[in-house]
mmCIF file of C-alpha atoms and ligand atoms in Angstrom:
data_model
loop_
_atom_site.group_PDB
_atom_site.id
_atom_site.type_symbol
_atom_site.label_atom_id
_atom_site.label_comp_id
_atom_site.label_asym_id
_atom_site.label_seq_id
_atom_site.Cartn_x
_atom_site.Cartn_y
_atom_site.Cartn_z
ATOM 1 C CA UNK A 1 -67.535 61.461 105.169
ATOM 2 C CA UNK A 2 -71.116 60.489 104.935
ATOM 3 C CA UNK A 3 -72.391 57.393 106.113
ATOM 4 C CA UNK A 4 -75.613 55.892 106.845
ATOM 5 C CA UNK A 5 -76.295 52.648 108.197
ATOM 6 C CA UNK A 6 -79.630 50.602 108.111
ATOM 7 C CA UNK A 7 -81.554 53.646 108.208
ATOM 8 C CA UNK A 8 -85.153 53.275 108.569
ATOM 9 C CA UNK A 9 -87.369 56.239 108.445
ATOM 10 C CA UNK A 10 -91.807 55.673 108.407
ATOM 11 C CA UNK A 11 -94.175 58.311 107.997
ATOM 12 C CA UNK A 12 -97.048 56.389 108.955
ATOM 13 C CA UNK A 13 -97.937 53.347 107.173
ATOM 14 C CA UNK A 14 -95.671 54.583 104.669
ATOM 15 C CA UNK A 15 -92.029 52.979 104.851
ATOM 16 C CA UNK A 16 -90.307 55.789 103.419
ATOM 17 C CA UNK A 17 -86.792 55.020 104.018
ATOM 18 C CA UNK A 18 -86.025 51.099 103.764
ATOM 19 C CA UNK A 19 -82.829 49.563 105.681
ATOM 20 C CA UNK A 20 -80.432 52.110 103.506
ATOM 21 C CA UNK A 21 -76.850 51.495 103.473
ATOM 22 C CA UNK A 22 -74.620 54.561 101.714
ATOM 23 C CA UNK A 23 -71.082 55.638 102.874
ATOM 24 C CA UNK A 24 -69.726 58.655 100.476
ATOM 25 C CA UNK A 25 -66.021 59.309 100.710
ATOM 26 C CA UNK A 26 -64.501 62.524 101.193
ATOM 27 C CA UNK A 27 -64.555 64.190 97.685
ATOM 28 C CA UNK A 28 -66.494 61.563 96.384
ATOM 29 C CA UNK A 29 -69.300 63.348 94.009
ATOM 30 C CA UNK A 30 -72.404 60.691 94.796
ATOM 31 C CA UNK A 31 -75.368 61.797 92.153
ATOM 32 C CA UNK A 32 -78.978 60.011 93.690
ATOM 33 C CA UNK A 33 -82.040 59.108 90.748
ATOM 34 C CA UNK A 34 -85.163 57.472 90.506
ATOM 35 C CA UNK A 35 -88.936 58.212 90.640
ATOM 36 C CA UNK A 36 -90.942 60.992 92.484
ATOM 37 C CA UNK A 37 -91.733 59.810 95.624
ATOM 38 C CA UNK A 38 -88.994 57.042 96.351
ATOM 39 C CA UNK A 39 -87.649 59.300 99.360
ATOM 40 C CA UNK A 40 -85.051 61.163 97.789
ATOM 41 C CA UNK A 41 -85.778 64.011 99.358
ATOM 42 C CA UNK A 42 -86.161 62.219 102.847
ATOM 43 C CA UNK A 43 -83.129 60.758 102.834
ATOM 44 C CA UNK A 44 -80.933 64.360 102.609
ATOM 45 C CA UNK A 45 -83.049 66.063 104.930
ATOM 46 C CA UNK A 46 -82.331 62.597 107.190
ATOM 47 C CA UNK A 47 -78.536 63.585 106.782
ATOM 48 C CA UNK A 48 -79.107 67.340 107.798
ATOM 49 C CA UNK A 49 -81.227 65.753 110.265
ATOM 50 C CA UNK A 50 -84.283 68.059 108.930
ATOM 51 C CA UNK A 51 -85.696 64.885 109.006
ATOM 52 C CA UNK A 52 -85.676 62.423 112.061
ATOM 53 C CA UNK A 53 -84.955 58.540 111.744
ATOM 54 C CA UNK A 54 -86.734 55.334 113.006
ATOM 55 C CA UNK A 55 -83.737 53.430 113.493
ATOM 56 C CA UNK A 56 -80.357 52.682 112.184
ATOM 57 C CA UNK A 57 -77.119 54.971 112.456
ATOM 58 C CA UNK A 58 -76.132 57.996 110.523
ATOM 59 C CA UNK A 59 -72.435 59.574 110.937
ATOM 60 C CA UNK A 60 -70.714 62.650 109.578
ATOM 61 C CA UNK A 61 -67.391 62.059 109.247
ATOM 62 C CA UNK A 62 -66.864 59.507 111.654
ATOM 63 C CA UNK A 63 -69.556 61.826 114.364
ATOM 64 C CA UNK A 64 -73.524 60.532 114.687
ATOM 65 C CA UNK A 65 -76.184 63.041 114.349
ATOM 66 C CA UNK A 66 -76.327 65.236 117.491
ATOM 67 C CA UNK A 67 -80.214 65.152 118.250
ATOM 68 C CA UNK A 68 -80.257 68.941 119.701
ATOM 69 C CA UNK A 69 -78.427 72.227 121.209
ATOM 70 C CA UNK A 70 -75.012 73.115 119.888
ATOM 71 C CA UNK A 71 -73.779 70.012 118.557
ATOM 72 C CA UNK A 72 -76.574 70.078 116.108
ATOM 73 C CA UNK A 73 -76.136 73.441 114.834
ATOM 74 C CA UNK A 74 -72.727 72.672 114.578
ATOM 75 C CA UNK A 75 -73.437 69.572 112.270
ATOM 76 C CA UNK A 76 -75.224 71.689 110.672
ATOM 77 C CA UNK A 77 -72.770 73.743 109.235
ATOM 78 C CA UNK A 78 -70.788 70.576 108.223
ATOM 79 C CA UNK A 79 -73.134 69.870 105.850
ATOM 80 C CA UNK A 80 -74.633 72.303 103.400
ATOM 81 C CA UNK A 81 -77.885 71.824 101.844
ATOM 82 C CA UNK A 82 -78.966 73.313 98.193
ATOM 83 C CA UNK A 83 -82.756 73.122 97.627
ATOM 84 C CA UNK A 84 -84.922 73.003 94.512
ATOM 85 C CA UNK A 85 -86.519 76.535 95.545
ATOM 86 C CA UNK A 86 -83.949 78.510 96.539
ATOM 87 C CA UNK A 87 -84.932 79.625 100.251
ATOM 88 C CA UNK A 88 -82.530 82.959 100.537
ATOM 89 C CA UNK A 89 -84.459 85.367 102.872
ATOM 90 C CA UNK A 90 -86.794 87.497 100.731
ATOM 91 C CA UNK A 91 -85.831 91.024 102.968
ATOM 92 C CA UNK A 92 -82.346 90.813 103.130
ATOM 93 C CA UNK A 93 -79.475 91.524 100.460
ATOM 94 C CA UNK A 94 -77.479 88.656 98.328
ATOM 95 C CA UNK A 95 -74.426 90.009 100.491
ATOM 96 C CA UNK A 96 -76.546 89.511 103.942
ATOM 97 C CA UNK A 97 -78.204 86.165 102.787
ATOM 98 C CA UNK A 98 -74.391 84.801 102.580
ATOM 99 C CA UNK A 99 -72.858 86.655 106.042
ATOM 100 C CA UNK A 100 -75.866 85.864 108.154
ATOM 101 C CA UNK A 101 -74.691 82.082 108.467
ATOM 102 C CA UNK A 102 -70.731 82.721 109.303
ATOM 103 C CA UNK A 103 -71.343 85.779 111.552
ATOM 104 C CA UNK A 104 -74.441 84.243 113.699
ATOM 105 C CA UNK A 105 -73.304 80.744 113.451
ATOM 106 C CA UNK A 106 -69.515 80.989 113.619
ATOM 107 C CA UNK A 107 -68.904 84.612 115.315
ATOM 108 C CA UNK A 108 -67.338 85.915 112.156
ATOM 109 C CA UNK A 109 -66.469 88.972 112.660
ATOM 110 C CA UNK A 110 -68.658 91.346 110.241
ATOM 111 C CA UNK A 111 -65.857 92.742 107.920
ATOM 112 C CA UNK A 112 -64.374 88.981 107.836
ATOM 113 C CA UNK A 113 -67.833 87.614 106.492
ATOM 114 C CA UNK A 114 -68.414 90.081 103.751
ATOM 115 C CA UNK A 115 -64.877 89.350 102.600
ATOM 116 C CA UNK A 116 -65.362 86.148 102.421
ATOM 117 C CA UNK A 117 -68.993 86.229 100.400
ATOM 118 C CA UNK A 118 -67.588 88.895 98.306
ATOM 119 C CA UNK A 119 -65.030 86.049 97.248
ATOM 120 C CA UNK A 120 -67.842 83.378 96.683
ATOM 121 C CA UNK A 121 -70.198 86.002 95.457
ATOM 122 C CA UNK A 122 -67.054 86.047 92.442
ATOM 123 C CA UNK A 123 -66.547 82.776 92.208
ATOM 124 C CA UNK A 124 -70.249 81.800 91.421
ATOM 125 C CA UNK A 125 -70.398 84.701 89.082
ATOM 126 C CA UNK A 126 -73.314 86.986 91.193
ATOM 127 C CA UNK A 127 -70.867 89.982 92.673
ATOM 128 C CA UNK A 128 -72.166 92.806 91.023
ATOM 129 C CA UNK A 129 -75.685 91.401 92.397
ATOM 130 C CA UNK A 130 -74.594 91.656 96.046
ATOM 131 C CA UNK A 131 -76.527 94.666 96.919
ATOM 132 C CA UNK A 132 -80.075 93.603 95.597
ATOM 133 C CA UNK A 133 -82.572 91.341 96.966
ATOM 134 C CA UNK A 134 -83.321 88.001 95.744
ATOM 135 C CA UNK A 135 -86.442 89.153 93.872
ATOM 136 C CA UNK A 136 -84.200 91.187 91.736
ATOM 137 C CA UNK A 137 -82.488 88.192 90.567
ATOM 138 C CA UNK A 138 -83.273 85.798 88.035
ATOM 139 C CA UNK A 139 -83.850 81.924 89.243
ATOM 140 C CA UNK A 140 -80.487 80.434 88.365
ATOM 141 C CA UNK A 141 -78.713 83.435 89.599
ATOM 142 C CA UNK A 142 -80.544 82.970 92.980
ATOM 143 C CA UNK A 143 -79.281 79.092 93.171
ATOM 144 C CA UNK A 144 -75.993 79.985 92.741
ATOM 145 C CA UNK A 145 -76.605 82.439 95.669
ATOM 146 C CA UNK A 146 -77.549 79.669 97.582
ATOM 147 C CA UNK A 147 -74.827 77.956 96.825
ATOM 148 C CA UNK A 148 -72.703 80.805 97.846
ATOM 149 C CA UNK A 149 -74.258 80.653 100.914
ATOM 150 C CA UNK A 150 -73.781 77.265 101.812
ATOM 151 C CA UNK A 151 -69.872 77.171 100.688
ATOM 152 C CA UNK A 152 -69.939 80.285 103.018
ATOM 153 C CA UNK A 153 -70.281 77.735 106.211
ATOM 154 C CA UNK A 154 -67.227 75.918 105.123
ATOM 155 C CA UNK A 155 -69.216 72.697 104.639
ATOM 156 C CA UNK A 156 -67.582 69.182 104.731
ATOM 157 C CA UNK A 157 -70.316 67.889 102.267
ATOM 158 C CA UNK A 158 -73.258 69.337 100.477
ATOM 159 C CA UNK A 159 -76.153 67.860 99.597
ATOM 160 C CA UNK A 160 -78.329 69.063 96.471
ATOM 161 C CA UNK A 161 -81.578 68.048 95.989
ATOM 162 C CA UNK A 162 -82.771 69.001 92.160
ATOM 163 C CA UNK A 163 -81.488 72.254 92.308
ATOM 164 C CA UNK A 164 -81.987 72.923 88.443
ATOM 165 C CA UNK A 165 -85.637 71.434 88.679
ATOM 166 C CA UNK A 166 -87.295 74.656 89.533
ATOM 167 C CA UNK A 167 -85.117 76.631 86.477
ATOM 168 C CA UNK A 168 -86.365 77.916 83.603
ATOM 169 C CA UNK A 169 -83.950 75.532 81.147
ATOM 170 C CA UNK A 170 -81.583 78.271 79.924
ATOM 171 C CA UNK A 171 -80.600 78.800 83.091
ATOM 172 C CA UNK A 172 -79.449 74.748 84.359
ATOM 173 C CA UNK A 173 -76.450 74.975 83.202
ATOM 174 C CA UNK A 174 -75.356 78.021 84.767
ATOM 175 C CA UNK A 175 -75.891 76.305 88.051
ATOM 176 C CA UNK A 176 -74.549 73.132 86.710
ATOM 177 C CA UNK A 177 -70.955 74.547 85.286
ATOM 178 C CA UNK A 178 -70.884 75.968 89.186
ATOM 179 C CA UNK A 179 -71.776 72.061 90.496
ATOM 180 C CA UNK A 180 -69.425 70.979 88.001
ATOM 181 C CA UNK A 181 -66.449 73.249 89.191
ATOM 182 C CA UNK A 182 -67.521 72.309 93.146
ATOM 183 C CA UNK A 183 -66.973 68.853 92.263
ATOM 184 C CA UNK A 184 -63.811 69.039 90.549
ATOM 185 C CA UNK A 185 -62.148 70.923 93.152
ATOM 186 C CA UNK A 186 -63.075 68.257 95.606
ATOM 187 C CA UNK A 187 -65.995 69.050 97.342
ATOM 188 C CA UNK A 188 -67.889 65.851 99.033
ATOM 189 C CA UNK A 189 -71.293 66.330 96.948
ATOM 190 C CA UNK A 190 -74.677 64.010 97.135
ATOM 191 C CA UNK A 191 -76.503 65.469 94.663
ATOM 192 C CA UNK A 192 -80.141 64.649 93.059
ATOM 193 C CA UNK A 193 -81.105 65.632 90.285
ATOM 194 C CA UNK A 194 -81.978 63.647 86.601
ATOM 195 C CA UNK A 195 -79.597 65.371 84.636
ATOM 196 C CA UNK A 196 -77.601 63.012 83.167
ATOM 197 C CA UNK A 197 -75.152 65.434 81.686
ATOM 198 C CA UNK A 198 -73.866 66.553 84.913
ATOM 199 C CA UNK A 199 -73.785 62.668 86.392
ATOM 200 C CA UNK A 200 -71.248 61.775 83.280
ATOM 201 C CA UNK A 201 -69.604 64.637 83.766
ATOM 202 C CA UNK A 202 -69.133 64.946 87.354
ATOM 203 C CA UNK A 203 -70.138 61.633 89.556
ATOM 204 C CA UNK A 204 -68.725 58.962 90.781
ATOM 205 C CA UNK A 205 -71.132 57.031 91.547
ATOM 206 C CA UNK A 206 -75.015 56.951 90.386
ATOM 207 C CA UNK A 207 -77.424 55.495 93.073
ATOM 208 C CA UNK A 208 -80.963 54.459 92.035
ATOM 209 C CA UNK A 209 -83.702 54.584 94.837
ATOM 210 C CA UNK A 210 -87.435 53.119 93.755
ATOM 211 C CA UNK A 211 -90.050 53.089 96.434
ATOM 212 C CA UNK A 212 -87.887 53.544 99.795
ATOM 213 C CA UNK A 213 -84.620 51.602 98.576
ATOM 214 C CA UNK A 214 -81.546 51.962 97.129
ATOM 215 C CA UNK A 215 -82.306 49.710 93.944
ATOM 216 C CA UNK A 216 -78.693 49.357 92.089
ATOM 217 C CA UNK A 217 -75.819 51.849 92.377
ATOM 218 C CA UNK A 218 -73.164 52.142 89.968
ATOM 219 C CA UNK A 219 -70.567 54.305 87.855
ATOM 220 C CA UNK A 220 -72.824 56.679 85.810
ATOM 221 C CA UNK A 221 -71.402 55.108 82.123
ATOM 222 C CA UNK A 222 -72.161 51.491 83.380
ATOM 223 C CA UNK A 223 -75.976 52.698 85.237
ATOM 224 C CA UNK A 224 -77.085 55.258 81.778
ATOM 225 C CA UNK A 225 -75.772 52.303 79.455
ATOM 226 C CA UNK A 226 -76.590 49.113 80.908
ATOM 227 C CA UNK A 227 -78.703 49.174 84.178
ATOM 228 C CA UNK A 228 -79.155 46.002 85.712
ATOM 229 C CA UNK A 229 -82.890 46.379 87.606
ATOM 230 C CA UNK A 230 -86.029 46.129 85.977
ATOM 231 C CA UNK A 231 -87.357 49.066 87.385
ATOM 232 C CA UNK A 232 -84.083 51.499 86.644
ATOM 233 C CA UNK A 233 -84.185 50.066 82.931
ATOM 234 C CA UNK A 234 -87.973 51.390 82.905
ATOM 235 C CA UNK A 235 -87.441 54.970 84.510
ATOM 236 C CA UNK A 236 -84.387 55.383 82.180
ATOM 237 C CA UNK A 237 -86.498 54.762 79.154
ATOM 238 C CA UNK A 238 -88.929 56.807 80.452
ATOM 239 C CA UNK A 239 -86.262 60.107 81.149
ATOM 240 C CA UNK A 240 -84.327 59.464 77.575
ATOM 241 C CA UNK A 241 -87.888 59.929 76.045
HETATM 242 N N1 ADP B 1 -93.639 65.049 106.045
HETATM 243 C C1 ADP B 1 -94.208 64.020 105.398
HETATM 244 N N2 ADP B 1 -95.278 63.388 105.909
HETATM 245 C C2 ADP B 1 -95.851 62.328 105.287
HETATM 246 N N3 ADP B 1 -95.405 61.812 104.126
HETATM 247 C C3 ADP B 1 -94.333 62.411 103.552
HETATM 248 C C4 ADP B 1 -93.686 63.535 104.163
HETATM 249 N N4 ADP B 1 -92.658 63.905 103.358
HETATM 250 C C5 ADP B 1 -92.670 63.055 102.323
HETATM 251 N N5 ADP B 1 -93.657 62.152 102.424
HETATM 252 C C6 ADP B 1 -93.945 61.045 101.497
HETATM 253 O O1 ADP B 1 -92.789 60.230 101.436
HETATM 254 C C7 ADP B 1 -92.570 59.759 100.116
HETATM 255 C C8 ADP B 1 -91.185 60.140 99.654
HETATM 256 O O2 ADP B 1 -91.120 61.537 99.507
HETATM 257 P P1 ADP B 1 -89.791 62.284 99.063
HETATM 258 O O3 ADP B 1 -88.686 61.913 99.976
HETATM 259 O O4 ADP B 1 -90.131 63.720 98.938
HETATM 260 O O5 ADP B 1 -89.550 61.624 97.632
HETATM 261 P P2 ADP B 1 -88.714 62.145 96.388
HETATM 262 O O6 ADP B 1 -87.853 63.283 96.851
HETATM 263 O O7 ADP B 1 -87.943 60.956 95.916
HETATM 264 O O8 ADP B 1 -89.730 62.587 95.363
HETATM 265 C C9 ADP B 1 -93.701 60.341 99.269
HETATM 266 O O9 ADP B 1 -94.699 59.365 99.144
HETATM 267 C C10 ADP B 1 -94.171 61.522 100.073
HETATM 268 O O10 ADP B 1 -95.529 61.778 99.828
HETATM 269 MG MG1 MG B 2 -87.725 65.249 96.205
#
């Protein structure tokens, strides 16, 4: 679904992104750790294409990254992005902040849209919010608004990148048991974050980036238990502390 090949990405002297090789199957729950500042970050805005690369390939599902126009936008929509801060438009109700995408993006017709993020709106546990504005909300209810919004494009993946790091900590696992659900009814998910509970619970497959590169990737038992690198054995002890 998700593949990136030899990707290369500099800002500056800096080599941010270092000859990365990842390919995440369809349904495949991929959960991405290590150290602030390795390019985390970088790397999903590279596959939204927030972010341009130096060189190397990146596809979505089988398709490389349109650079502009309507292709682009359209990519777009394939993949769904979930940010630490929750970026729902300040002015406009929960209900609008979840239409706006399918009706300007996809020509949903109005009444269509709202049925459809009335539904999500349910499913991530916010309905009887949909007629306030984001302010009104508390911070975990506003990420799973967010994630409402992006299921609301039909997504073939979403990317999350530490969308429980900006929550006060009784409200992670509200957004978590949501994550949780996403994954297990097959959603294509690349998802960073450092909480270990969800990667047990919900990954297949734990990658480790240090400084630019994908270090070691593994099953999450095998990487939390016995990681092989150096440098994952040190951030691990210093995460467990
Ligand atoms: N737009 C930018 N311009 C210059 N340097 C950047 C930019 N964005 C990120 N960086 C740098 O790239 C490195 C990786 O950043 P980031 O991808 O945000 O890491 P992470 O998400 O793993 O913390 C950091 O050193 C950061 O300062
Ligand atoms: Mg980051």
């Amino acid at each position: 679904m998700v593949s990136l090949k030899n990707v290369n990405k500099h800002f500056g002297a800096l080599h941010v992104l270092q000859n990365i090789n990842l390919d995440v199957s369809k349904g495949e729950v991929v959960v991405i750790i290590g150290p602030s500042g390795s390019g985390k970050s970088t790397l999903c805005r590279a596959i939204n294409r927030l972010e341009t690369i130096d060189d190397g390939e990146i596809l979505i599902d089988g398709k490389r990254l349109p650079s502009e126009g309507k292709e682009l936008a359209a990519l777009r929509a394939d993949v769904g992005m979930v940010f630490q801060s929750f970026n729902l438009f300040a002015h406009k109700t929960i209900l609008e902040n979840v239409t706006l995408g399918p009706i300007k993006v996809k020509n949903m017709r109005p009444a269509d849209a709202k049925e459809l993020a009335t539904n999500l709106l349910t499913r991530v546990g916010v309905a009887t919010q949909a007629e306030k504005l984001p302010a009104q909300l508390s911070g975990g209810q506003q990420q799973r608004v967010a994630i409402a919004r992006a299921l609301a494009m039909k997504p073939k993946v979403i990317l999350f990148d530490e969308p429980t790091s900006a929550l006060d900590p009784e409200m992670i696992n509200e957004v978590l048991d949501v994550m949780v659900e996403l994954a297990a009814e097959g959603m294509t998910m690349v998802v960073v974050t450092h909480e270990m509970g969800f990667a047990r619970k919900a990954a297949n497959r734990v990658v480790f980036m240090a400084d630019g590169e994908i270090v070691e990737q593994d099953t999450p038992e095998q990487f939390f238990t016995n990681p092989r690198s150096l440098r994952a054995q040190e951030f691990l002890s210093k995460i467990l502390k």
